[in-house]
mmCIF file of N, CA, C and O in Angstrom:
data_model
loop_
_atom_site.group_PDB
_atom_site.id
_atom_site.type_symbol
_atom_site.label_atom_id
_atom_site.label_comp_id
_atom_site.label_asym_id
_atom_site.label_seq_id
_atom_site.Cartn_x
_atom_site.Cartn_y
_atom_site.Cartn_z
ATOM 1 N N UNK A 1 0.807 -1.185 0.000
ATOM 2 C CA UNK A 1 0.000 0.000 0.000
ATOM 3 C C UNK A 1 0.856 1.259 0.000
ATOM 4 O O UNK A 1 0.515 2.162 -0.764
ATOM 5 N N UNK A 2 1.974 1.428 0.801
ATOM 6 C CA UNK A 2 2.369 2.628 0.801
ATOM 7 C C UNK A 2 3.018 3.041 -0.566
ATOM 8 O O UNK A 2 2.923 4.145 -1.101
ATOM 9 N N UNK A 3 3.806 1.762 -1.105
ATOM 10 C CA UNK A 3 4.376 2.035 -2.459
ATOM 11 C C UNK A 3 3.515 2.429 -3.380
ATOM 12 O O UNK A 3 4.046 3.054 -4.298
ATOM 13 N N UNK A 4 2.446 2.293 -3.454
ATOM 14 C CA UNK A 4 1.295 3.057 -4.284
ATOM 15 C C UNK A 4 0.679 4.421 -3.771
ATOM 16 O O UNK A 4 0.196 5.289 -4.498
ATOM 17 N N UNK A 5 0.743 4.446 -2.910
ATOM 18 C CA UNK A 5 0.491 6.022 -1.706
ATOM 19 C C UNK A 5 1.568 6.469 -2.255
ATOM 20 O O UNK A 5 1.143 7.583 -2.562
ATOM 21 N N UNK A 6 2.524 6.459 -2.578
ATOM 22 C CA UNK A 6 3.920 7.596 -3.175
ATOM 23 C C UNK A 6 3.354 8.101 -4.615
ATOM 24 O O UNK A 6 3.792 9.072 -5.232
ATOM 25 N N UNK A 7 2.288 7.245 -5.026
ATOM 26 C CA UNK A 7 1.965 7.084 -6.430
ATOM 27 C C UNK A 7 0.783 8.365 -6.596
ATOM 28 O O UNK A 7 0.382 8.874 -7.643
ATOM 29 N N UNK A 8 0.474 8.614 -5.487
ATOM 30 C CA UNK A 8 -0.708 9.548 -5.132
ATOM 31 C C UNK A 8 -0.165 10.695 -3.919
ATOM 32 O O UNK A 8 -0.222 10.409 -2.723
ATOM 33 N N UNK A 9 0.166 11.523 -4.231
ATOM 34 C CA UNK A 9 0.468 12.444 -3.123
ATOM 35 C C UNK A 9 -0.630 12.898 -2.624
ATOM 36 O O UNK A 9 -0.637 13.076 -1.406
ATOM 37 N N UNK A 10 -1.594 13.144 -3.233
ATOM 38 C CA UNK A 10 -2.842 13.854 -2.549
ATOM 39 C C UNK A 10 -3.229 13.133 -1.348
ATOM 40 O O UNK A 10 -3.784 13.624 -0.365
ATOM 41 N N UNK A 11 -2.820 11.697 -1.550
ATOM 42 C CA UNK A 11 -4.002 11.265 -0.398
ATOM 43 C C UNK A 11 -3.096 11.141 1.064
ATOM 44 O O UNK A 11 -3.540 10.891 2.185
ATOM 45 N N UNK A 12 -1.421 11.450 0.583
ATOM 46 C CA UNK A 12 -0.426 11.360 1.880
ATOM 47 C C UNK A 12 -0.701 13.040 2.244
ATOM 48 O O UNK A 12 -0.076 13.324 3.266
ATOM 49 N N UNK A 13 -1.288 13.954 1.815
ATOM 50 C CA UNK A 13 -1.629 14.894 2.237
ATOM 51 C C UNK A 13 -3.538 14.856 3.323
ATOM 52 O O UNK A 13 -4.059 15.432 4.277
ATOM 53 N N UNK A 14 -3.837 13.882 2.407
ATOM 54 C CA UNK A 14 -5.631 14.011 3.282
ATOM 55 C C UNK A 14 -5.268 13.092 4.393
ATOM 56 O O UNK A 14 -5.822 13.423 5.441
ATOM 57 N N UNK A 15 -4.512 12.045 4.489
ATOM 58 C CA UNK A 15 -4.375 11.244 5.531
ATOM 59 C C UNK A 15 -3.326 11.919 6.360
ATOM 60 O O UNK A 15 -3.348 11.341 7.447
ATOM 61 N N UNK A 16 -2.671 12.600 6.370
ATOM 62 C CA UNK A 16 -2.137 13.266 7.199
ATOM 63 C C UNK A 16 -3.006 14.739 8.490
ATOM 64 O O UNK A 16 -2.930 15.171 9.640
ATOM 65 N N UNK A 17 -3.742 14.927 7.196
ATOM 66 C CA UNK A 17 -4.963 15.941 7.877
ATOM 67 C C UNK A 17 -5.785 15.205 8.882
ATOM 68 O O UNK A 17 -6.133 15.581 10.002
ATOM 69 N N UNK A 18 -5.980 14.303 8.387
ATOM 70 C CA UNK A 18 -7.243 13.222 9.188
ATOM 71 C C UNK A 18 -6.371 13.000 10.257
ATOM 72 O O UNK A 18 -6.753 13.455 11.335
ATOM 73 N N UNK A 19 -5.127 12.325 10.233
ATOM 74 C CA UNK A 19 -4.706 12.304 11.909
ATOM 75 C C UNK A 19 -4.348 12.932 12.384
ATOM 76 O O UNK A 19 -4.049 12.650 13.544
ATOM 77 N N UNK A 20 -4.180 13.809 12.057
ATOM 78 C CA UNK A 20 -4.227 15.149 12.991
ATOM 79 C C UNK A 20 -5.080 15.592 13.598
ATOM 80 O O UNK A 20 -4.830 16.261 14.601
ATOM 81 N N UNK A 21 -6.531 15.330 13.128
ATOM 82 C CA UNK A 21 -7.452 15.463 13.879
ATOM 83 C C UNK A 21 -7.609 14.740 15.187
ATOM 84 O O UNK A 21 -8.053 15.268 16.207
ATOM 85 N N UNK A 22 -7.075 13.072 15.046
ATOM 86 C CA UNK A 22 -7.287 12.104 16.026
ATOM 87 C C UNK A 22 -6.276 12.388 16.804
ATOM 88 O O UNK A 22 -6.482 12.127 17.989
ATOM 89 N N UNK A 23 -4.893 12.991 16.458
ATOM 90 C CA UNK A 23 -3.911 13.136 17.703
ATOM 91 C C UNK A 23 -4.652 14.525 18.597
ATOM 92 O O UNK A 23 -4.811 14.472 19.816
ATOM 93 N N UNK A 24 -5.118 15.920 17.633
ATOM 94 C CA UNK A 24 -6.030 16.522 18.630
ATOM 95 C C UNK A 24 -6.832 16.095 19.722
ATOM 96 O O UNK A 24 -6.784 16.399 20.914
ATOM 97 N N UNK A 25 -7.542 15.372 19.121
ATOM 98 C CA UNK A 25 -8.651 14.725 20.105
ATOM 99 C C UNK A 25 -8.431 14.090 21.167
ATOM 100 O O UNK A 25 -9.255 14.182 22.077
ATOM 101 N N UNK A 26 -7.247 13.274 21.324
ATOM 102 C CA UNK A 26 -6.221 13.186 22.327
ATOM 103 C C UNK A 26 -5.614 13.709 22.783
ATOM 104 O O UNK A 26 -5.498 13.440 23.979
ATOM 105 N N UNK A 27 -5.077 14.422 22.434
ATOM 106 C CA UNK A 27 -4.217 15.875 22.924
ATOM 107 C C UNK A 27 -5.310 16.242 24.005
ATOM 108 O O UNK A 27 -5.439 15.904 25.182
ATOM 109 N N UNK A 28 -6.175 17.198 23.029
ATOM 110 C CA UNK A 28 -7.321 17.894 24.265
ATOM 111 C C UNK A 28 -7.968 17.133 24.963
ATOM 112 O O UNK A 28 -8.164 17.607 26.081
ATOM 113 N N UNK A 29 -8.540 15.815 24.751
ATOM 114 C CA UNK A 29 -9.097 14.815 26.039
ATOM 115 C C UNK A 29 -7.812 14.709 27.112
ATOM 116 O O UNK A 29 -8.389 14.693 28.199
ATOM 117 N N UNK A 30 -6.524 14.636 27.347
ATOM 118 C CA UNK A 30 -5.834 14.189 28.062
ATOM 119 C C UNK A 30 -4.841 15.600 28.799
ATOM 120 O O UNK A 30 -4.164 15.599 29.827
ATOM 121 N N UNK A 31 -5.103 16.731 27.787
ATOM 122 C CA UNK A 31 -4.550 17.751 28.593
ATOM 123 C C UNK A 31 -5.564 18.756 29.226
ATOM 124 O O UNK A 31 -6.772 18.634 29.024
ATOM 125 N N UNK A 32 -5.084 19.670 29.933
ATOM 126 C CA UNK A 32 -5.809 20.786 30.369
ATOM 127 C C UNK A 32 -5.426 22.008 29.347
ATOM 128 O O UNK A 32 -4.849 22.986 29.823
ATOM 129 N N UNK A 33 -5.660 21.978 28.296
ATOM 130 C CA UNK A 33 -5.276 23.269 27.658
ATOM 131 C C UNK A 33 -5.836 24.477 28.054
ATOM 132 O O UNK A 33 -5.279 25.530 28.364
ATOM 133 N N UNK A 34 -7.802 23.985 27.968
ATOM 134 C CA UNK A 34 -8.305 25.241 28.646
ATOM 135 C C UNK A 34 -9.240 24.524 29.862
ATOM 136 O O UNK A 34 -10.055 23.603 29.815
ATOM 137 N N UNK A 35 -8.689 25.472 31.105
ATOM 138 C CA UNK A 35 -8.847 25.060 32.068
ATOM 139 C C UNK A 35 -10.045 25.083 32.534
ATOM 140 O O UNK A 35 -10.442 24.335 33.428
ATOM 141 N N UNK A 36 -10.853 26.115 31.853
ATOM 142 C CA UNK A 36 -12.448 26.699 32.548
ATOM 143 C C UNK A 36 -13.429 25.739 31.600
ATOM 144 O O UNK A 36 -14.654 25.853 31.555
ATOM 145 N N UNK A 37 -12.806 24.974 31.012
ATOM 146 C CA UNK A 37 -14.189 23.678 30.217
ATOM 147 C C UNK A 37 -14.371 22.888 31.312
ATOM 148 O O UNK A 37 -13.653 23.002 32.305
ATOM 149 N N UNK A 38 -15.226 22.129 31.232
ATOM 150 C CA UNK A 38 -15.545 21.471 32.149
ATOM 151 C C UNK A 38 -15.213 20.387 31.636
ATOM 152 O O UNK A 38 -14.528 20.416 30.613
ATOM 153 N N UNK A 39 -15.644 19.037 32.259
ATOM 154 C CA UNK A 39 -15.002 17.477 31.929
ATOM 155 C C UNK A 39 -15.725 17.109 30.820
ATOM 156 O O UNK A 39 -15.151 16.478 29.932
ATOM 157 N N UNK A 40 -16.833 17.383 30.724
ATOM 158 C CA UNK A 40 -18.172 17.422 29.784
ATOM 159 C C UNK A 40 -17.955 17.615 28.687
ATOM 160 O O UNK A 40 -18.065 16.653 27.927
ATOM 161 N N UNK A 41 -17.607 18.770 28.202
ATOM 162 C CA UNK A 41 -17.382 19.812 27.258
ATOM 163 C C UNK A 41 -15.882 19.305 26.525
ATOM 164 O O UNK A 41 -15.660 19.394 25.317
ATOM 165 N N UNK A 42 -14.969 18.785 27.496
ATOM 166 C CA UNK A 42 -13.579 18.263 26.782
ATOM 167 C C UNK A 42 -14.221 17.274 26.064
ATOM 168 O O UNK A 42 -14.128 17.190 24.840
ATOM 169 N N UNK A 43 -15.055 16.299 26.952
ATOM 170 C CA UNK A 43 -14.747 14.585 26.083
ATOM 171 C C UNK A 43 -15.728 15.030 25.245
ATOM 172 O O UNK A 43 -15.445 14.630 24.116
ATOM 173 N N UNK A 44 -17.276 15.992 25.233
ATOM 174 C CA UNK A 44 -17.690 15.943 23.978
ATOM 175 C C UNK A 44 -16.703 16.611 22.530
ATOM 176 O O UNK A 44 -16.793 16.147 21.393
ATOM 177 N N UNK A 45 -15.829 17.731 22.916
ATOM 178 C CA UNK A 45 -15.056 18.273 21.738
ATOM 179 C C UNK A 45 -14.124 17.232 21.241
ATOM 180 O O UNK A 45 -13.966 17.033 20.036
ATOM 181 N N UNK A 46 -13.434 16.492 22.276
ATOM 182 C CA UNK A 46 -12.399 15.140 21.566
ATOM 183 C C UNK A 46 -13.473 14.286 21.203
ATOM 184 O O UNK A 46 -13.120 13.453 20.368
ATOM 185 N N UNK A 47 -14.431 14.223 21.477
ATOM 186 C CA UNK A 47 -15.371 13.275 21.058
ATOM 187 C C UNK A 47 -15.556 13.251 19.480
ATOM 188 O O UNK A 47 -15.524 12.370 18.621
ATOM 189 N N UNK A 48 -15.761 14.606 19.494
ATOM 190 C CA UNK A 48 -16.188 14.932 18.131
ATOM 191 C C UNK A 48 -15.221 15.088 17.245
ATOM 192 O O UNK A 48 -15.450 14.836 16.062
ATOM 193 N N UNK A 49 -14.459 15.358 17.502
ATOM 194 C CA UNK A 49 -12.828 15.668 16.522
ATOM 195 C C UNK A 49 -12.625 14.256 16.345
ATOM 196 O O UNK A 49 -12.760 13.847 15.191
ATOM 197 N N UNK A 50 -12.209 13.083 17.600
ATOM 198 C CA UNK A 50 -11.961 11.720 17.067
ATOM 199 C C UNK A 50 -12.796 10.877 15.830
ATOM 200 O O UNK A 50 -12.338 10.204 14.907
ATOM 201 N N UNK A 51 -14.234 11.199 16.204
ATOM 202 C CA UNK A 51 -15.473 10.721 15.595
ATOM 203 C C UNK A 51 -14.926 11.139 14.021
ATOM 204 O O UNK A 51 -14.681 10.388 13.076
ATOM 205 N N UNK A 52 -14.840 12.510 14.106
ATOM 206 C CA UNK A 52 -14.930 13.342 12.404
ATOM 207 C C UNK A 52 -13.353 12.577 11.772
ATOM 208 O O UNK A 52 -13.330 11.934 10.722
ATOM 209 N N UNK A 53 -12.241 12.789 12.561
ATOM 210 C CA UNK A 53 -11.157 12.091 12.199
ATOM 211 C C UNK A 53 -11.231 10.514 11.331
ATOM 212 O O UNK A 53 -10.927 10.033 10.240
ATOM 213 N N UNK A 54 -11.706 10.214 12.331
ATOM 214 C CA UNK A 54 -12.002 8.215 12.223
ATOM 215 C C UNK A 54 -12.751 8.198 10.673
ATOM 216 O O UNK A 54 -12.188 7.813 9.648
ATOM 217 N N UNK A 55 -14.047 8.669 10.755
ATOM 218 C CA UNK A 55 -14.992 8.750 9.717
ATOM 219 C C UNK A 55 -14.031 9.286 8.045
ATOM 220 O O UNK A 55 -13.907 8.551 7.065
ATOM 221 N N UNK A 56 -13.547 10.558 8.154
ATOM 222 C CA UNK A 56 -12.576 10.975 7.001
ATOM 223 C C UNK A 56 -11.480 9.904 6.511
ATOM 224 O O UNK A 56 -11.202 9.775 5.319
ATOM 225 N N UNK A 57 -10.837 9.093 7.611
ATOM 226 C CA UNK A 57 -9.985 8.268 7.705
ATOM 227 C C UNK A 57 -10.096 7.064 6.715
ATOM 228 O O UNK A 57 -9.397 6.417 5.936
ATOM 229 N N UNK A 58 -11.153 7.120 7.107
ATOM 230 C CA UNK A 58 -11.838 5.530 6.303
ATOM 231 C C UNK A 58 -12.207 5.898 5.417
ATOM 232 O O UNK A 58 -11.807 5.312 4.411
ATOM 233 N N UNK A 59 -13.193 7.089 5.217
ATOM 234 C CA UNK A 59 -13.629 7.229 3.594
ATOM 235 C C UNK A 59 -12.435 7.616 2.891
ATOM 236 O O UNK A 59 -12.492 6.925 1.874
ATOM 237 N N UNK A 60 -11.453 8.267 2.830
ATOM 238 C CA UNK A 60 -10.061 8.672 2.111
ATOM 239 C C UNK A 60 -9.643 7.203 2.113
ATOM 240 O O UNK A 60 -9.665 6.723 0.980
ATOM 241 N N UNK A 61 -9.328 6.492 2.922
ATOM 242 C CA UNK A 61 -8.309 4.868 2.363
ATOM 243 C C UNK A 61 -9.676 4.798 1.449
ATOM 244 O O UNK A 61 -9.526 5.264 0.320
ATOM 245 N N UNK A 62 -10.804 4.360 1.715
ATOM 246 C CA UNK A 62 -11.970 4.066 0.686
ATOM 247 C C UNK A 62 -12.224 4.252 -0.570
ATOM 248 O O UNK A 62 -12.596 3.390 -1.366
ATOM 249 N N UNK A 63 -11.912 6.084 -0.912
ATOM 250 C CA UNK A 63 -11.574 6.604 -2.429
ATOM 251 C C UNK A 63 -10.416 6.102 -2.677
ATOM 252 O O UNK A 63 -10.348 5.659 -3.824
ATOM 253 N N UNK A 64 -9.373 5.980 -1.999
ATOM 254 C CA UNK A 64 -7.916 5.690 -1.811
ATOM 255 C C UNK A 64 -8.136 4.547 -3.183
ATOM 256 O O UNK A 64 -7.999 4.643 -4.403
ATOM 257 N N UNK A 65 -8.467 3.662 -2.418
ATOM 258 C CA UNK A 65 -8.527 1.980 -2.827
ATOM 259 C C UNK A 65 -9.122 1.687 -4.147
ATOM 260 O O UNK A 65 -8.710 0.880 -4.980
ATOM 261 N N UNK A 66 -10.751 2.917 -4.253
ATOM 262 C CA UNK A 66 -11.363 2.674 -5.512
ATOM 263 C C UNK A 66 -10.549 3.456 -6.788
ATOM 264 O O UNK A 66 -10.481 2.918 -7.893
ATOM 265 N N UNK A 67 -10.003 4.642 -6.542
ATOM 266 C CA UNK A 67 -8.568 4.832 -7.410
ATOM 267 C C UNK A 67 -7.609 3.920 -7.778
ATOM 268 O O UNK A 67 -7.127 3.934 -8.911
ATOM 269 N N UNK A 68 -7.306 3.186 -6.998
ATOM 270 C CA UNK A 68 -6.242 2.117 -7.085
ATOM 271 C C UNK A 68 -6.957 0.872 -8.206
ATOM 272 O O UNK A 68 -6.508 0.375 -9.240
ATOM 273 N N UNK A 69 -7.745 0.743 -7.751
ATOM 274 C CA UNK A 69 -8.983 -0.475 -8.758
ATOM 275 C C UNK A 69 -9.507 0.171 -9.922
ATOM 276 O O UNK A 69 -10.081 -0.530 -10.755
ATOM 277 N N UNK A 70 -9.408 1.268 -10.084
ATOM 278 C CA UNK A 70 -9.952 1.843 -11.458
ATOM 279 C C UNK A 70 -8.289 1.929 -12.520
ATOM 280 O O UNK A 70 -8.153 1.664 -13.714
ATOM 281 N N UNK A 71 -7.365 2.340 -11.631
ATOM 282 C CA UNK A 71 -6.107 3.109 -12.625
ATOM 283 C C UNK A 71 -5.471 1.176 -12.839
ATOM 284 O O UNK A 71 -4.710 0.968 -13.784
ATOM 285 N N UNK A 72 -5.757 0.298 -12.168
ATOM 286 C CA UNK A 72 -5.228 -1.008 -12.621
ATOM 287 C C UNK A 72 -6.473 -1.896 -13.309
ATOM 288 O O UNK A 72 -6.369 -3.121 -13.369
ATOM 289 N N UNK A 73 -7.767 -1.137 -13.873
ATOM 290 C CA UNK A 73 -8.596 -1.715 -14.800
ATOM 291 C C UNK A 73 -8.307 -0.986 -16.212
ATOM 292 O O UNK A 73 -8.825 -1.376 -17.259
ATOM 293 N N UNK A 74 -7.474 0.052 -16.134
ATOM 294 C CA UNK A 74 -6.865 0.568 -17.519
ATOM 295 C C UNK A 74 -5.990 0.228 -18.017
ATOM 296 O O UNK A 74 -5.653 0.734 -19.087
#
């Protein structure tokens, strides 16, 4: 897989975006960045950043893959 990911830069650029989202979401679930959120308010924002991360993650390998199956049916 990756030797074909060199073959596509775009998508070592979208998959790089996407985990960045998921190391956020960890980041802010596990630090105190801002101190006046409450416990609530952290795990729903990492909640949601991990969630949106995960979801992009999979659909990008997903287009990823159906690129890969179309450019080796030509």
């Amino acid at each position: 897989m990756f030797k074909q990911l060199v073959k596509y830069p775009a998508y070592i650029f979208k998959f790089a975006i996407y985990i960045l989202f998921l190391c956020f979401a960890v980041l802010f679930y596990f630090t105190k960045i801002n101190a006046e959120l409450t416990q609530n308010m952290r795990i729903l924002y990492s909640s949601m950043l991990f969630l949106y991360g995960a979801y992009r993650t999979v659909r990008t390998y997903q287009d990823f893959q159906k690129e890969i199956a179309s450019d080796n049916e030509q």
